[in-house]
């Protein structure tokens, strides 16, 4: 991978996260002192001046040459409806998006209300030419690799063409954040034999095969393949992706609880657990989402990275690095080119409406 | 739960499993000596007489009063297409189904080709009146409970009415195999707020709310809720269910591998692992699928339990117990009644074709 200077200006919504603006300021302090952020040109912090100024002062960042404060008096809460939130023009969450629109920032980061961020980003930045709907990727850790699952919930149901778009969006994102030149892209289905699955899957599969010069499409994959390092990008509709992601999280939490309970059930086991402290720490590190704690909404004219509402300073720091990586790799320019080629192919192919059943 | 006498006759396909007929005979020997099978009236073993007779003799079962041998000279292989397999009328897999059709057996068990078993069962036994498509349940273990996920792959896409049918089928199955009088039924979606998800989900949700007198419907649930003991039955379409099930399996295998690698990485950790041998054995027991190793194809006029191709004797023994449990609880009779009520409700409700998008 060629190292380029990022030189990016990233706008960060200081008010949206569960842990409040002090955690965001702590993340900035951490990031500015870390090698992850050396290529960053400037951070624009949006939020209530009266709250942020004392925090910046306390952190010794008040006059830092890379930190700019942008006053935004309003705050969108976590349970606010996207449409209602969009009317609060003075909110910090809307301000970061608007800074991207006007070109004052190259990318935005927010831990705020997901629905509001996605809705507002789509309205303010608009979809890229040729893209029907934006998609949200999620990075899932496995044994010796990570894979990108998308769509993780932006569009519950998709046509075959939208699945192809998801493949293109995911591939571009993989190249931006993984050290891989040709990420392997797989289309998730319920049986890789001919005639299995749905009509949409079969059509998307045909289109993707024709795009092999553009993306490294490896074909249909099953649930079994996801954790096996078969594909770097796992493509599906947002309904499946969102359920998959949340169920996996629930499963991991349950396993962690069971493991903890069992290895502390008696004094002997407790000693054994102590001897394996390093093993458990290593497993925790392997499966921690920290390194890929944010994800951009893909397919928009501009970069907006959504970080989890409960993000701590490490996660927020990581989300800013993800924004820098995407900008450094000129992710969006590449997406535009490939989408155009895919749409030209799709024009001549039959398209089944989302969800019509397959008689295979 | 009232204890009733099962007195069931179960036909077992001796030829279909990966481990061959000797494992099936071993399972029968095991089962006949176990309290799990005391209510069983008779086992009919179908397959090649010339292979089975010596095995039964060796196991001391040749003249056992509960064991009957039914010669079926043909064997359907694992990779055979369902339609081609269906033409092999002398196959052991078809014979067990036919014994159910003629009433010679109350239920059937096979570890053979899933596609062939589902296709043939549906053609030979026919769908129950009012059921549009059969569904395949899977039992997933969690911390302090198990939950049934269905459909696990029988029908990739569903209408709202078919989702309601899945709920009814899953509820009846839960009552048959779990010691619960009123299993909690949840409908899996991507956001439990109003207006999220798909039109099908919203319609199925409305219908299920009206069926609350019949089934204990707890409402919409998300992926997060699956492992939390919120619902005993998790309803979804076969595309989502199959991907979910296979991805969870892949995730668990990966975690097991990582754990094993880490706790044996050096001598200190190995000692720690030894001290925690009991803990790991207990976790393995908790998450083992053994106790629910088979699943019936739900919604047919007759009971056919599909066990995994790689089933060992314990799993096959367990699949026969599941058949007995379903028969003992008169599962199919209950399904018929509730389906009728659901269809009467659905008649007056709007039905969106599978997959049409929701503008919420």
XYZ file of C-alpha atoms in Angstrom:
720
model
C 0.000 0.000 0.000
C 1.412 3.379 -1.006
C 1.611 5.781 1.930
C 0.079 9.127 1.058
C -0.356 12.184 3.201
C -3.880 12.323 4.517
C -3.940 15.975 5.353
C -7.628 15.617 6.067
C -9.861 17.939 8.015
C -12.357 15.903 10.024
C -15.395 17.382 11.772
C -16.389 15.601 14.985
C -19.791 15.915 16.641
C -18.858 16.458 20.291
C -22.368 16.168 21.735
C -23.912 12.949 20.361
C -22.251 10.143 22.308
C -23.565 8.448 25.437
C -20.444 9.424 27.377
C -20.816 13.115 26.569
C -18.434 15.771 25.215
C -15.713 15.121 27.809
C -15.079 11.692 26.260
C -14.838 13.221 22.781
C -12.305 15.784 24.023
C -10.356 12.969 25.691
C -10.388 11.100 22.354
C -8.943 14.137 20.587
C -6.206 14.481 23.129
C -5.407 10.785 22.758
C -5.533 10.894 18.955
C -3.307 13.947 18.586
C -0.629 12.174 20.605
C -0.894 8.920 18.623
C 0.716 7.791 15.332
C -2.769 6.970 14.009
C -3.533 10.631 13.569
C -0.233 12.027 12.280
C -1.707 12.507 8.825
C -4.666 14.466 10.125
C -4.630 18.112 9.183
C -7.341 19.498 11.437
C -10.163 18.514 13.771
C -13.282 20.665 13.864
C -15.218 20.037 17.047
C -18.920 20.940 16.870
C -21.110 21.493 19.912
C -21.984 23.847 22.735
C -19.173 26.332 23.126
C -19.931 26.916 26.794
C -19.444 23.217 27.504
C -16.585 22.523 25.142
C -14.311 25.468 25.891
C -13.686 24.534 29.542
C -13.096 20.908 28.518
C -10.577 21.886 25.837
C -8.874 24.243 28.277
C -8.628 21.494 30.872
C -7.162 19.115 28.276
C -4.614 21.715 27.184
C -6.124 21.823 23.694
C -7.611 25.333 23.735
C -4.919 26.758 21.488
C -3.833 23.566 19.737
C -3.078 24.363 16.057
C -5.023 21.294 14.839
C -8.176 21.858 16.911
C -10.971 24.225 15.892
C -14.164 24.771 17.861
C -17.406 25.289 15.943
C -20.336 26.402 18.064
C -23.574 24.438 17.531
C -26.050 25.170 20.324
C -28.562 22.350 19.753
C -28.266 18.644 20.599
C -30.210 15.759 19.000
C -31.110 13.079 21.519
C -30.759 9.330 20.937
C -34.491 8.643 20.744
C -35.437 11.531 18.473
C -37.153 10.621 15.179
C -34.925 11.250 12.126
C -37.377 13.635 10.449
C -37.870 15.731 13.591
C -34.137 15.785 14.220
C -33.495 17.066 10.717
C -35.415 20.261 11.491
C -33.021 21.214 14.311
C -30.620 23.073 12.056
C -28.441 24.275 14.954
C -27.654 20.763 16.158
C -24.030 19.563 16.367
C -24.915 16.372 14.463
C -26.243 18.325 11.481
C -23.354 20.783 11.640
C -20.682 18.127 11.024
C -22.534 16.928 7.930
C -22.954 20.468 6.692
C -19.235 21.141 7.103
C -18.644 18.245 4.687
C -21.212 19.624 2.248
C -19.585 23.072 2.182
C -16.104 21.574 1.852
C -14.903 23.001 5.165
C -14.340 19.423 6.319
C -13.310 16.385 4.274
C -15.174 13.979 6.496
C -17.412 13.853 9.568
C -17.632 11.615 12.645
C -20.563 11.285 15.052
C -21.537 8.906 17.878
C -25.062 10.331 17.794
C -28.516 9.055 16.837
C -27.954 6.581 13.953
C -31.298 7.152 12.254
C -30.908 10.923 12.369
C -27.328 10.757 11.096
C -28.222 8.486 8.166
C -31.357 10.386 7.248
C -29.687 13.796 7.449
C -26.490 12.692 5.680
C -28.528 11.350 2.768
C -30.569 14.544 2.494
C -27.678 16.974 2.949
C -24.943 15.237 0.944
C -27.196 13.393 -1.534
C -26.608 9.953 -2.996
C -23.770 9.454 -5.461
C -24.852 9.390 -9.067
C -26.035 5.864 -9.930
C -26.392 4.688 -6.326
C -30.005 3.884 -5.405
C -29.574 3.575 -1.656
C -26.679 4.029 0.751
C -25.407 1.027 2.717
C -23.897 0.680 6.172
C -20.919 -1.678 6.563
C -19.830 -3.454 9.746
C -16.400 -4.956 10.343
C -16.549 -8.368 12.051
C -13.432 -9.885 13.603
C -12.569 -13.542 13.038
C -9.552 -15.722 13.772
C -6.863 -14.408 11.445
C -8.803 -11.813 9.504
C -11.629 -9.325 9.671
C -14.484 -9.233 7.213
C -16.864 -6.479 6.196
C -20.552 -7.325 6.349
C -22.872 -5.039 4.443
C -25.548 -3.866 4.407
C -25.814 -3.871 8.198
C -29.203 -2.204 8.234
C -29.477 0.892 6.031
C -31.856 -0.762 3.535
C -33.972 -3.650 4.807
C -34.808 -5.033 1.365
C -32.887 -4.803 -1.854
C -33.170 -5.495 -5.556
C -30.449 -7.510 -7.296
C -28.941 -4.257 -8.571
C -28.752 -2.854 -5.050
C -26.960 -6.027 -3.931
C -24.416 -5.407 -6.698
C -24.044 -1.828 -5.454
C -23.462 -3.138 -1.933
C -20.667 -5.330 -3.316
C -19.009 -2.340 -4.970
C -19.394 -0.125 -1.894
C -18.037 -2.836 0.390
C -15.080 -3.581 -1.870
C -14.046 0.079 -1.963
C -14.357 0.299 1.815
C -12.279 -2.863 2.282
C -9.480 -1.413 0.167
C -9.562 1.763 2.237
C -9.328 0.128 5.661
C -7.605 -3.244 5.098
C -4.069 -3.697 3.775
C -5.417 -5.717 0.818
C -5.143 -4.703 -2.823
C -7.898 -6.996 -4.110
C -10.411 -7.768 -1.382
C -12.390 -10.958 -2.005
C -16.112 -10.260 -2.335
C -18.714 -12.962 -1.636
C -22.504 -12.875 -1.986
C -24.245 -14.409 1.031
C -26.958 -16.956 0.291
C -28.512 -20.112 1.731
C -27.077 -22.729 -0.596
C -24.309 -22.338 -3.110
C -25.742 -24.951 -5.492
C -27.385 -23.726 -8.679
C -31.095 -23.120 -8.233
C -30.933 -22.454 -4.491
C -31.620 -19.132 -2.816
C -33.726 -16.373 -4.328
C -34.165 -14.809 -7.758
C -32.511 -11.609 -6.548
C -29.440 -13.545 -5.445
C -29.228 -15.399 -8.769
C -29.482 -12.125 -10.724
C -26.969 -10.296 -8.540
C -24.634 -13.295 -8.890
C -24.841 -13.078 -12.698
C -24.136 -9.339 -12.695
C -21.234 -9.672 -10.267
C -19.629 -12.382 -12.391
C -19.556 -9.876 -15.249
C -17.884 -7.292 -12.990
C -14.931 -9.554 -12.237
C -12.515 -7.186 -13.962
C -13.555 -4.445 -11.546
C -13.890 -6.333 -8.288
C -12.498 -9.634 -7.058
C -15.838 -11.452 -6.907
C -15.414 -14.979 -5.540
C -19.064 -16.036 -5.924
C -21.847 -17.254 -3.656
C -20.978 -18.041 -0.046
C -22.938 -19.544 2.839
C -23.161 -18.645 6.509
C -20.550 -21.338 7.230
C -17.983 -19.433 5.136
C -18.190 -16.079 6.914
C -15.666 -16.759 9.666
C -13.392 -18.895 7.487
C -11.411 -16.189 5.727
C -13.032 -17.053 2.417
C -14.165 -13.470 1.744
C -13.133 -10.006 2.949
C -16.492 -8.524 1.992
C -19.752 -10.366 2.713
C -22.662 -8.887 0.784
C -26.310 -9.154 1.844
C -29.486 -7.106 2.241
C -29.906 -4.861 5.284
C -32.550 -7.053 6.913
C -30.344 -10.135 6.961
C -27.207 -8.132 7.771
C -28.686 -6.291 10.717
C -30.176 -9.427 12.267
C -26.927 -11.318 11.712
C -24.813 -8.619 13.300
C -27.001 -8.178 16.360
C -27.425 -11.921 16.886
C -23.660 -12.456 16.710
C -23.167 -9.708 19.288
C -25.764 -11.329 21.538
C -24.119 -14.723 21.119
C -20.664 -13.357 22.007
C -21.987 -11.589 25.102
C -23.672 -14.809 26.234
C -20.536 -16.890 25.665
C -18.444 -14.372 27.577
C -20.867 -14.494 30.506
C -20.935 -18.290 30.534
C -17.143 -18.504 30.331
C -16.704 -16.025 33.165
C -19.208 -17.847 35.344
C -17.616 -21.236 34.741
C -13.972 -20.257 35.262
C -14.766 -18.539 38.537
C -17.127 -21.230 39.867
C -14.636 -22.552 42.454
C -11.166 -21.688 43.843
C -9.335 -24.249 41.670
C -10.886 -22.867 38.511
C -10.085 -19.331 39.653
C -6.404 -20.261 39.860
C -6.625 -21.833 36.415
C -8.232 -18.659 35.088
C -5.431 -16.599 36.593
C -2.852 -18.723 34.770
C -4.808 -18.089 31.577
C -5.195 -14.364 32.080
C -3.020 -13.713 29.033
C -5.044 -16.131 26.905
C -8.340 -14.445 27.739
C -6.872 -10.983 27.180
C -5.615 -12.086 23.781
C -9.023 -13.489 22.799
C -10.678 -10.305 23.955
C -8.237 -8.293 21.832
C -8.864 -10.494 18.783
C -12.623 -10.062 18.961
C -12.738 -6.466 20.148
C -14.460 -4.109 17.715
C -12.225 -1.234 18.865
C -9.981 -1.045 15.829
C -12.975 -0.726 13.484
C -15.290 1.096 15.821
C -16.817 3.398 13.229
C -18.362 2.852 9.829
C -19.138 5.292 7.041
C -22.504 5.431 5.356
C -21.427 4.315 1.874
C -22.754 5.704 -1.392
C -23.048 9.402 -0.502
C -21.325 12.478 -1.934
C -19.174 12.928 1.123
C -17.865 10.956 4.043
C -19.793 10.561 7.308
C -18.554 7.981 9.810
C -21.016 6.688 12.377
C -19.440 5.516 15.647
C -21.379 3.530 18.258
C -23.370 5.612 20.732
C -21.487 4.115 23.668
C -18.044 4.732 22.125
C -15.257 5.522 24.564
C -12.204 7.640 23.712
C -10.366 4.742 22.049
C -13.347 4.002 19.816
C -13.832 7.657 18.865
C -10.131 7.969 18.108
C -10.432 4.898 15.894
C -13.469 6.327 14.060
C -11.447 9.434 13.122
C -8.653 7.188 11.793
C -11.221 5.303 9.678
C -12.347 8.632 8.211
C -8.701 9.459 7.390
C -8.161 6.027 5.789
C -11.223 6.385 3.576
C -10.155 9.891 2.521
C -6.563 8.857 1.922
C -7.688 6.056 -0.412
C -10.046 8.346 -2.294
C -12.716 5.742 -1.657
C -15.668 7.662 -3.068
C -14.051 8.430 -6.435
C -13.452 4.737 -7.040
C -17.017 3.851 -6.068
C -18.454 6.253 -8.641
C -16.537 4.657 -11.520
C -17.482 1.080 -10.679
C -21.139 1.868 -9.993
C -21.387 3.375 -13.476
C -20.036 0.188 -15.071
C -22.351 -1.988 -12.982
C -25.386 0.047 -13.931
C -24.539 -0.182 -17.637
C -24.418 -3.984 -17.256
C -27.587 -4.121 -15.201
C -29.512 -2.103 -17.778
C -29.439 -5.014 -20.191
C -30.179 -7.637 -17.505
C -33.595 -8.656 -16.144
C -34.385 -7.264 -12.726
C -36.794 -9.000 -10.365
C -38.437 -6.678 -7.834
C -37.116 -7.091 -4.297
C -38.322 -10.335 -2.795
C -40.209 -11.967 -5.641
C -39.842 -15.663 -5.130
C -37.599 -18.041 -6.944
C -39.098 -21.174 -8.371
C -35.765 -23.039 -8.386
C -46.616 -31.551 31.819
C -48.895 -34.581 31.887
C -47.013 -37.812 31.198
C -48.721 -39.850 28.522
C -47.709 -43.150 27.013
C -46.027 -42.586 23.695
C -46.413 -46.052 22.321
C -45.115 -44.779 19.037
C -43.763 -46.749 16.134
C -40.855 -44.882 14.553
C -39.302 -45.790 11.200
C -35.568 -45.073 10.955
C -33.656 -44.806 7.675
C -30.565 -46.903 8.388
C -28.639 -46.001 5.227
C -28.624 -42.187 4.937
C -26.100 -41.006 7.531
C -22.427 -40.224 6.951
C -21.389 -42.820 9.526
C -23.326 -45.619 7.842
C -25.819 -48.238 9.085
C -23.565 -49.528 11.885
C -23.941 -46.194 13.700
C -27.721 -46.340 13.335
C -27.792 -49.853 14.779
C -25.551 -48.658 17.633
C -28.025 -45.817 18.246
C -30.896 -48.292 18.468
C -29.029 -50.442 20.936
C -28.248 -47.353 23.005
C -31.796 -46.030 22.810
C -33.488 -49.288 23.777
C -31.387 -49.363 26.945
C -32.117 -45.747 27.860
C -35.035 -44.125 29.741
C -35.490 -41.751 26.769
C -37.025 -44.520 24.718
C -39.151 -46.350 27.273
C -42.342 -45.048 25.693
C -41.361 -46.228 22.249
C -43.475 -49.085 20.956
C -41.457 -50.207 17.941
C -38.552 -49.250 15.694
C -38.751 -50.114 12.009
C -35.311 -50.073 10.448
C -35.272 -49.554 6.670
C -32.307 -50.400 4.444
C -30.355 -53.181 2.825
C -31.234 -56.411 4.558
C -27.891 -58.003 3.666
C -26.056 -55.199 5.478
C -28.436 -54.690 8.364
C -29.041 -58.284 9.439
C -25.416 -59.003 10.395
C -25.221 -55.680 12.248
C -28.412 -56.396 14.195
C -27.173 -59.887 14.973
C -23.867 -58.539 16.208
C -25.679 -56.020 18.425
C -27.922 -58.734 19.843
C -31.010 -57.064 18.369
C -31.953 -59.618 15.719
C -34.892 -60.946 17.684
C -35.596 -57.907 19.843
C -39.390 -57.508 20.215
C -39.208 -53.759 19.497
C -37.036 -53.951 16.375
C -38.381 -54.706 12.893
C -36.293 -54.824 9.732
C -37.811 -53.499 6.496
C -35.799 -54.267 3.393
C -35.169 -51.258 1.069
C -32.478 -52.088 -1.479
C -31.710 -48.603 -2.806
C -29.724 -45.761 -1.180
C -29.967 -42.033 -1.963
C -26.590 -40.324 -1.809
C -25.929 -36.966 -0.124
C -25.370 -35.029 -3.358
C -28.322 -36.413 -5.294
C -30.847 -33.853 -6.600
C -34.209 -34.035 -4.789
C -36.220 -34.686 -7.963
C -33.921 -37.477 -9.153
C -33.870 -39.004 -5.668
C -37.667 -39.061 -5.576
C -37.736 -41.479 -8.523
C -35.799 -44.133 -6.582
C -38.841 -45.740 -5.047
C -36.863 -48.548 -3.429
C -34.659 -46.211 -1.403
C -34.546 -46.458 2.389
C -35.131 -42.702 2.710
C -38.383 -42.878 0.730
C -39.457 -46.018 2.535
C -39.510 -44.404 5.996
C -41.739 -41.628 4.675
C -44.027 -44.106 2.993
C -44.378 -46.086 6.222
C -45.748 -42.888 7.793
C -48.119 -42.336 4.876
C -49.576 -45.861 5.160
C -49.866 -45.596 8.939
C -47.438 -48.456 9.573
C -45.221 -45.952 11.402
C -46.253 -42.907 13.452
C -43.092 -40.992 12.597
C -39.872 -41.252 10.576
C -36.234 -40.344 11.214
C -33.469 -39.946 8.623
C -29.901 -38.572 8.593
C -29.972 -38.593 4.808
C -29.955 -35.975 2.031
C -31.900 -32.973 3.421
C -33.211 -31.737 0.074
C -34.426 -35.195 -0.927
C -36.044 -35.780 2.462
C -37.887 -32.446 2.428
C -38.960 -32.724 -1.190
C -40.144 -36.324 -0.865
C -41.853 -35.798 2.493
C -43.844 -32.900 1.063
C -44.880 -34.892 -2.010
C -45.667 -38.130 -0.193
C -47.326 -36.820 2.985
C -48.731 -33.561 1.520
C -49.014 -30.239 3.320
C -51.532 -29.886 6.107
C -54.755 -28.171 5.092
C -54.197 -24.393 5.240
C -50.393 -24.541 5.372
C -48.778 -22.967 2.308
C -45.239 -24.210 2.857
C -43.538 -26.436 5.416
C -40.870 -24.950 7.709
C -37.743 -26.404 9.273
C -37.007 -25.479 12.906
C -33.594 -25.449 14.602
C -33.014 -25.504 18.346
C -30.268 -23.099 19.459
C -28.746 -23.365 22.943
C -28.181 -20.249 25.053
C -27.201 -19.630 28.659
C -30.177 -20.806 30.677
C -32.565 -21.747 27.919
C -32.851 -23.043 24.365
C -34.783 -21.288 21.646
C -36.307 -22.526 18.417
C -35.368 -20.603 15.291
C -37.588 -21.140 12.283
C -37.639 -21.253 9.353
C -34.054 -22.525 9.136
C -34.114 -22.858 5.376
C -37.167 -24.676 3.990
C -38.613 -21.541 2.327
C -36.164 -18.762 1.431
C -38.816 -16.053 1.123
C -42.154 -15.731 2.796
C -45.329 -13.715 2.749
C -46.664 -12.227 5.973
C -49.147 -15.087 6.187
C -46.360 -17.656 5.903
C -44.508 -15.904 8.729
C -47.632 -16.289 10.859
C -47.726 -19.978 9.925
C -44.093 -20.301 10.978
C -45.029 -18.828 14.355
C -47.809 -21.382 14.806
C -45.623 -24.291 13.681
C -42.773 -23.213 15.953
C -45.044 -22.726 18.940
C -46.492 -26.226 18.595
C -43.006 -27.684 18.259
C -41.807 -25.799 21.351
C -44.664 -27.223 23.410
C -43.766 -30.707 22.219
C -40.067 -30.600 23.058
C -39.698 -28.034 25.876
C -41.294 -28.343 29.322
C -43.174 -25.073 28.768
C -46.954 -24.730 28.634
C -47.008 -21.352 26.868
C -43.845 -20.829 24.830
C -43.089 -17.164 24.125
C -43.118 -16.414 20.401
C -41.192 -13.438 18.956
C -41.021 -12.126 15.392
C -37.460 -11.293 14.351
C -36.918 -7.893 12.736
C -34.314 -5.155 12.449
C -35.820 -2.521 14.712
C -38.691 -2.867 17.115
C -39.849 0.733 16.727
C -43.004 1.382 14.709
C -42.281 1.926 11.029
C -39.035 -0.045 10.982
C -38.474 -3.304 9.150
C -40.497 -4.481 6.177
C -44.157 -4.448 5.149
C -44.313 -8.235 5.566
C -43.061 -7.978 9.134
C -45.580 -5.233 9.966
C -48.448 -7.297 8.531
C -47.372 -10.516 10.232
C -47.025 -8.558 13.497
C -50.617 -7.310 13.192
C -51.959 -10.799 12.490
C -49.988 -12.357 15.335
C -51.298 -9.759 17.798
C -54.805 -10.943 16.930
C -53.787 -14.565 17.584
C -52.749 -13.859 21.166
C -55.490 -16.094 22.544
C -54.000 -19.008 20.599
C -50.285 -18.424 20.992
C -48.228 -16.458 23.496
C -47.013 -13.811 21.036
C -44.633 -11.368 22.724
C -44.114 -9.110 19.699
C -41.211 -7.924 17.561
C -37.712 -8.822 18.700
C -34.247 -7.901 17.444
C -31.080 -9.935 16.952
C -29.885 -8.726 20.375
C -32.835 -10.467 22.043
C -32.271 -13.967 20.664
C -29.815 -15.208 23.299
C -31.466 -13.314 26.162
C -34.275 -15.703 27.017
C -36.857 -13.228 25.782
C -38.503 -15.730 23.421
C -38.686 -19.522 23.147
C -39.606 -19.346 19.472
C -37.864 -16.917 17.099
C -39.749 -16.539 13.825
C -38.161 -15.471 10.535
C -38.027 -16.337 6.839
C -35.879 -19.248 5.654
C -33.259 -17.053 4.004
C -32.494 -15.115 7.181
C -32.839 -18.196 9.387
C -30.505 -20.372 7.368
C -27.803 -17.700 7.124
C -28.148 -16.929 10.826
C -27.860 -20.566 11.860
C -24.848 -21.324 9.688
C -23.047 -18.108 10.649
C -23.570 -18.832 14.348
C -22.148 -22.320 13.863
C -19.136 -20.873 12.043
C -18.641 -18.293 14.796
C -18.752 -20.943 17.536
C -16.259 -23.176 15.710
C -13.891 -20.214 15.305
C -14.186 -19.226 18.965
C -13.534 -22.796 20.041
C -10.406 -22.947 17.875
C -9.110 -19.611 19.173
C -9.769 -20.597 22.789
C -8.004 -23.933 22.340
C -5.016 -22.286 20.701
C -4.682 -19.641 23.389
C -5.041 -21.874 26.449
C -2.413 -24.300 25.139
C 0.023 -21.630 23.924
C 2.541 -22.217 26.750
C 3.058 -24.601 29.712
C 1.626 -22.188 32.304
C -1.556 -21.758 30.317
C -1.787 -25.517 29.824
C -1.789 -25.999 33.597
C -4.458 -23.320 33.890
C -6.519 -25.078 31.237
C -6.194 -28.354 33.131
C -7.548 -26.688 36.291
C -10.462 -25.453 34.193
C -11.177 -28.764 32.488
C -14.531 -28.966 34.248
C -15.449 -25.436 33.200
C -14.769 -26.122 29.522
C -16.633 -29.446 29.651
C -19.619 -27.674 31.178
C -19.591 -24.964 28.476
C -19.352 -27.631 25.788
C -22.341 -29.427 27.324
C -24.359 -26.204 27.485
C -23.806 -25.408 23.822
C -23.890 -28.949 22.439
C -26.693 -29.542 19.946
C -26.900 -33.215 20.996
C -30.103 -33.032 22.982
C -31.973 -31.453 20.045
C -30.080 -33.117 17.232
C -33.045 -33.681 14.950
C -35.833 -31.464 13.681
C -39.133 -32.323 12.046
C -40.291 -30.709 8.840
C -43.306 -28.838 10.217
C -46.641 -28.417 8.451
C -47.019 -31.865 6.842
C -49.606 -34.602 7.319
C -47.217 -36.802 9.192
C -44.006 -36.586 11.146
C -40.560 -36.777 9.526
C -37.532 -35.842 11.643
C -34.362 -34.829 9.836
C -31.137 -35.523 11.757
C -27.781 -34.095 10.700
C -25.877 -36.128 8.113
C -22.906 -36.516 10.443
C -25.039 -37.643 13.406
C -23.410 -40.145 15.753
C -25.348 -42.709 17.820
C -26.186 -40.196 20.578
C -27.612 -37.739 18.041
C -29.639 -40.416 16.253
C -30.968 -41.657 19.583
C -31.962 -38.082 20.382
C -33.730 -37.638 17.021
C -35.918 -40.676 17.771
C -36.772 -39.180 21.186
C -37.786 -35.924 19.457
C -40.112 -37.902 17.182
C -41.659 -39.550 20.276
C -42.066 -36.171 22.008
C -43.836 -34.654 18.998
C -46.141 -37.673 18.723
C -46.831 -37.755 22.434
C -47.930 -34.105 22.384
C -50.130 -34.626 19.340
C -48.302 -31.701 17.779
C -49.850 -31.895 14.339
C -53.464 -31.883 15.531
C -52.870 -28.662 17.416
C -51.181 -27.040 14.423
C -54.168 -27.725 12.192
C -56.605 -25.941 14.537
C -54.490 -22.820 14.947
C -53.614 -22.531 11.254
C -57.323 -22.506 10.462
C -57.924 -19.609 12.865
C -54.938 -17.693 11.503
C -56.092 -18.094 7.922
C -59.567 -16.846 8.773
C -57.974 -13.721 10.265
C -55.573 -13.280 7.357
C -58.394 -13.453 4.838
C -59.663 -10.074 5.940
C -56.177 -8.525 6.217
C -54.121 -6.973 3.415
C -51.275 -9.181 2.211
C -48.162 -7.711 0.617
C -46.350 -10.093 -1.717
C -43.065 -11.448 -0.329
C -40.400 -8.780 -0.290
C -42.283 -5.710 -1.474
C -40.590 -2.797 0.168
C -41.806 -0.807 3.087
C -41.887 2.944 2.815
C -41.864 3.464 6.603
